[in-house]
Amino acid sequence: QVQLVESGGGLVQAGGSLRLSCAAHRIDGSIWLLGWYRQAPGKQRELVATISADGKTEYGNSVKGRFTVSKDNAQNTVYLQMNSLKPEDTANYLCLARVLKADDFLTYWGQGTQVAVSS
């Protein structure tokens, strides 16, 4: 069973930075996509950023220009550099891995790491 282990969350003041990491373990297949979503209390889960196997990135509109997603293929790890943080970035940040196994795409989620931004 694939395991995603996130780290790097915490409390930061507005304007500050954090770097999240997510390591994927026990991958059984090819990683097609890695990335991050977030969910704040009472709100729907929303896209933060993803990066595909060939390095293409996609960002949610609210984080464009402030957040950067990257990955280390050798370590099966995805990173999220978050700069110029705002109070509205406060949420539980969930790591995503989409894996191609045989002819099926399987999606795995981490438990999440909490980010809190104070004003």
PDB file of C-alpha atoms in Angstrom:
ATOM      1  CA  GLN A   1       0.000   0.000   0.000  1.00  0.00           C
ATOM      2  CA  VAL A   2       1.359   3.400  -1.002  1.00  0.00           C
ATOM      3  CA  GLN A   3       2.142   5.663   1.928  1.00  0.00           C
ATOM      4  CA  LEU A   4       2.483   9.440   1.653  1.00  0.00           C
ATOM      5  CA  VAL A   5       4.270  11.179   4.509  1.00  0.00           C
ATOM      6  CA  GLU A   6       3.946  14.952   4.696  1.00  0.00           C
ATOM      7  CA  SER A   7       6.018  17.343   6.767  1.00  0.00           C
ATOM      8  CA  GLY A   8       6.819  21.020   7.062  1.00  0.00           C
ATOM      9  CA  GLY A   9       3.568  22.547   8.212  1.00  0.00           C
ATOM     10  CA  GLY A  10       3.317  24.956  11.107  1.00  0.00           C
ATOM     11  CA  LEU A  11       2.407  28.431  12.247  1.00  0.00           C
ATOM     12  CA  VAL A  12       3.812  31.428  10.419  1.00  0.00           C
ATOM     13  CA  GLN A  13       3.067  35.130  10.267  1.00  0.00           C
ATOM     14  CA  ALA A  14       1.548  36.702   7.198  1.00  0.00           C
ATOM     15  CA  GLY A  15       4.219  37.423   4.618  1.00  0.00           C
ATOM     16  CA  GLY A  16       6.341  34.524   5.787  1.00  0.00           C
ATOM     17  CA  SER A  17       7.357  31.308   4.068  1.00  0.00           C
ATOM     18  CA  LEU A  18       7.065  27.584   4.616  1.00  0.00           C
ATOM     19  CA  ARG A  19       8.256  24.558   2.693  1.00  0.00           C
ATOM     20  CA  LEU A  20       6.216  21.390   2.671  1.00  0.00           C
ATOM     21  CA  SER A  21       7.550  17.971   1.766  1.00  0.00           C
ATOM     22  CA  CYS A  22       5.784  14.753   0.882  1.00  0.00           C
ATOM     23  CA  ALA A  23       7.617  11.471   0.485  1.00  0.00           C
ATOM     24  CA  ALA A  24       5.889   8.608  -1.301  1.00  0.00           C
ATOM     25  CA  HIS A  25       6.749   5.138  -0.045  1.00  0.00           C
ATOM     26  CA  ARG A  26       5.962   1.647  -1.317  1.00  0.00           C
ATOM     27  CA  ILE A  27       5.099   2.866  -4.799  1.00  0.00           C
ATOM     28  CA  ASP A  28       3.808  -0.030  -6.873  1.00  0.00           C
ATOM     29  CA  GLY A  29       3.679   1.382 -10.376  1.00  0.00           C
ATOM     30  CA  SER A  30       4.705   4.576 -12.129  1.00  0.00           C
ATOM     31  CA  ILE A  31       4.099   7.951 -10.533  1.00  0.00           C
ATOM     32  CA  TRP A  32       2.035   9.966 -13.004  1.00  0.00           C
ATOM     33  CA  LEU A  33       1.336  13.013 -10.887  1.00  0.00           C
ATOM     34  CA  LEU A  34       2.326  14.453  -7.514  1.00  0.00           C
ATOM     35  CA  GLY A  35       0.915  17.478  -5.837  1.00  0.00           C
ATOM     36  CA  TRP A  36      -0.943  19.294  -3.144  1.00  0.00           C
ATOM     37  CA  TYR A  37      -4.500  20.162  -2.346  1.00  0.00           C
ATOM     38  CA  ARG A  38      -5.754  22.008   0.705  1.00  0.00           C
ATOM     39  CA  GLN A  39      -8.896  22.080   2.761  1.00  0.00           C
ATOM     40  CA  ALA A  40      -9.907  24.720   5.246  1.00  0.00           C
ATOM     41  CA  PRO A  41     -12.653  24.128   7.835  1.00  0.00           C
ATOM     42  CA  GLY A  42     -16.078  24.379   6.225  1.00  0.00           C
ATOM     43  CA  LYS A  43     -14.654  24.678   2.729  1.00  0.00           C
ATOM     44  CA  GLN A  44     -14.216  22.341  -0.207  1.00  0.00           C
ATOM     45  CA  ARG A  45     -10.894  20.771  -1.020  1.00  0.00           C
ATOM     46  CA  GLU A  46      -9.086  22.893  -3.596  1.00  0.00           C
ATOM     47  CA  LEU A  47      -6.130  22.514  -5.899  1.00  0.00           C
ATOM     48  CA  VAL A  48      -2.890  24.086  -4.725  1.00  0.00           C
ATOM     49  CA  ALA A  49      -0.327  22.712  -7.187  1.00  0.00           C
ATOM     50  CA  THR A  50       0.552  19.581  -9.097  1.00  0.00           C
ATOM     51  CA  ILE A  51       3.542  18.395 -11.087  1.00  0.00           C
ATOM     52  CA  SER A  52       3.393  15.675 -13.686  1.00  0.00           C
ATOM     53  CA  ALA A  53       5.893  12.965 -14.477  1.00  0.00           C
ATOM     54  CA  ASP A  54       7.354  15.109 -17.268  1.00  0.00           C
ATOM     55  CA  GLY A  55       7.563  18.173 -15.064  1.00  0.00           C
ATOM     56  CA  LYS A  56       4.503  20.124 -16.137  1.00  0.00           C
ATOM     57  CA  THR A  57       3.026  22.164 -13.311  1.00  0.00           C
ATOM     58  CA  GLU A  58      -0.433  23.431 -12.546  1.00  0.00           C
ATOM     59  CA  TYR A  59      -1.393  25.926  -9.848  1.00  0.00           C
ATOM     60  CA  GLY A  60      -4.583  27.056  -8.231  1.00  0.00           C
ATOM     61  CA  ASN A  61      -5.416  30.660  -9.063  1.00  0.00           C
ATOM     62  CA  SER A  62      -5.083  31.829  -5.465  1.00  0.00           C
ATOM     63  CA  VAL A  63      -1.470  30.693  -5.141  1.00  0.00           C
ATOM     64  CA  LYS A  64      -0.020  31.535  -8.567  1.00  0.00           C
ATOM     65  CA  GLY A  65       3.124  33.604  -8.274  1.00  0.00           C
ATOM     66  CA  ARG A  66       3.549  32.794  -4.572  1.00  0.00           C
ATOM     67  CA  PHE A  67       3.875  29.008  -4.388  1.00  0.00           C
ATOM     68  CA  THR A  68       6.241  26.721  -6.289  1.00  0.00           C
ATOM     69  CA  VAL A  69       5.903  22.962  -6.637  1.00  0.00           C
ATOM     70  CA  SER A  70       8.919  20.775  -7.372  1.00  0.00           C
ATOM     71  CA  LYS A  71       9.933  17.144  -7.049  1.00  0.00           C
ATOM     72  CA  ASP A  72      12.841  14.806  -6.555  1.00  0.00           C
ATOM     73  CA  ASN A  73      12.235  11.757  -8.715  1.00  0.00           C
ATOM     74  CA  ALA A  74      14.970   9.716  -7.077  1.00  0.00           C
ATOM     75  CA  GLN A  75      13.386  10.228  -3.663  1.00  0.00           C
ATOM     76  CA  ASN A  76       9.752  10.086  -4.838  1.00  0.00           C
ATOM     77  CA  THR A  77       9.279  13.359  -3.007  1.00  0.00           C
ATOM     78  CA  VAL A  78       7.270  16.427  -3.878  1.00  0.00           C
ATOM     79  CA  TYR A  79       7.860  19.850  -2.352  1.00  0.00           C
ATOM     80  CA  LEU A  80       5.779  22.964  -2.014  1.00  0.00           C
ATOM     81  CA  GLN A  81       7.584  26.241  -1.416  1.00  0.00           C
ATOM     82  CA  MET A  82       5.090  28.739  -0.083  1.00  0.00           C
ATOM     83  CA  ASN A  83       6.065  32.418  -0.013  1.00  0.00           C
ATOM     84  CA  SER A  84       4.162  35.582   0.833  1.00  0.00           C
ATOM     85  CA  LEU A  85       1.733  33.579   2.912  1.00  0.00           C
ATOM     86  CA  LYS A  86      -1.657  35.069   3.711  1.00  0.00           C
ATOM     87  CA  PRO A  87      -4.147  34.239   6.472  1.00  0.00           C
ATOM     88  CA  GLU A  88      -6.446  32.778   3.817  1.00  0.00           C
ATOM     89  CA  ASP A  89      -3.766  30.148   3.089  1.00  0.00           C
ATOM     90  CA  THR A  90      -4.558  28.588   6.469  1.00  0.00           C
ATOM     91  CA  ALA A  91      -5.670  25.008   5.809  1.00  0.00           C
ATOM     92  CA  ASN A  92      -4.780  21.350   6.021  1.00  0.00           C
ATOM     93  CA  TYR A  93      -2.460  20.645   3.101  1.00  0.00           C
ATOM     94  CA  LEU A  94      -2.872  17.192   1.608  1.00  0.00           C
ATOM     95  CA  CYS A  95      -0.356  15.420  -0.581  1.00  0.00           C
ATOM     96  CA  LEU A  96      -1.583  13.598  -3.674  1.00  0.00           C
ATOM     97  CA  ALA A  97       0.007  10.859  -5.747  1.00  0.00           C
ATOM     98  CA  ARG A  98      -1.528   9.450  -8.904  1.00  0.00           C
ATOM     99  CA  VAL A  99       0.055   6.140  -9.844  1.00  0.00           C
ATOM    100  CA  LEU A 100      -0.261   4.152 -13.056  1.00  0.00           C
ATOM    101  CA  LYS A 101      -0.403   0.437 -12.282  1.00  0.00           C
ATOM    102  CA  ALA A 102      -1.064  -1.887 -15.191  1.00  0.00           C
ATOM    103  CA  ASP A 103      -3.808   0.010 -17.034  1.00  0.00           C
ATOM    104  CA  ASP A 104      -5.317   1.707 -14.008  1.00  0.00           C
ATOM    105  CA  PHE A 105      -4.694   5.100 -12.437  1.00  0.00           C
ATOM    106  CA  LEU A 106      -4.815   4.938  -8.656  1.00  0.00           C
ATOM    107  CA  THR A 107      -4.984   8.034  -6.473  1.00  0.00           C
ATOM    108  CA  TYR A 108      -3.496   8.173  -3.004  1.00  0.00           C
ATOM    109  CA  TRP A 109      -3.770  10.877  -0.345  1.00  0.00           C
ATOM    110  CA  GLY A 110      -1.642  11.716   2.637  1.00  0.00           C
ATOM    111  CA  GLN A 111      -3.028  12.549   6.072  1.00  0.00           C
ATOM    112  CA  GLY A 112      -2.221  16.210   5.646  1.00  0.00           C
ATOM    113  CA  THR A 113      -0.056  18.772   7.353  1.00  0.00           C
ATOM    114  CA  GLN A 114      -1.560  21.829   8.982  1.00  0.00           C
ATOM    115  CA  VAL A 115      -0.555  25.317   7.914  1.00  0.00           C
ATOM    116  CA  ALA A 116      -1.711  28.296   9.954  1.00  0.00           C
ATOM    117  CA  VAL A 117      -0.956  31.873   8.918  1.00  0.00           C
ATOM    118  CA  SER A 118      -1.519  34.621  11.465  1.00  0.00           C
ATOM    119  CA  SER A 119      -2.302  38.198  10.514  1.00  0.00           C
TER     120      SER A 119
END
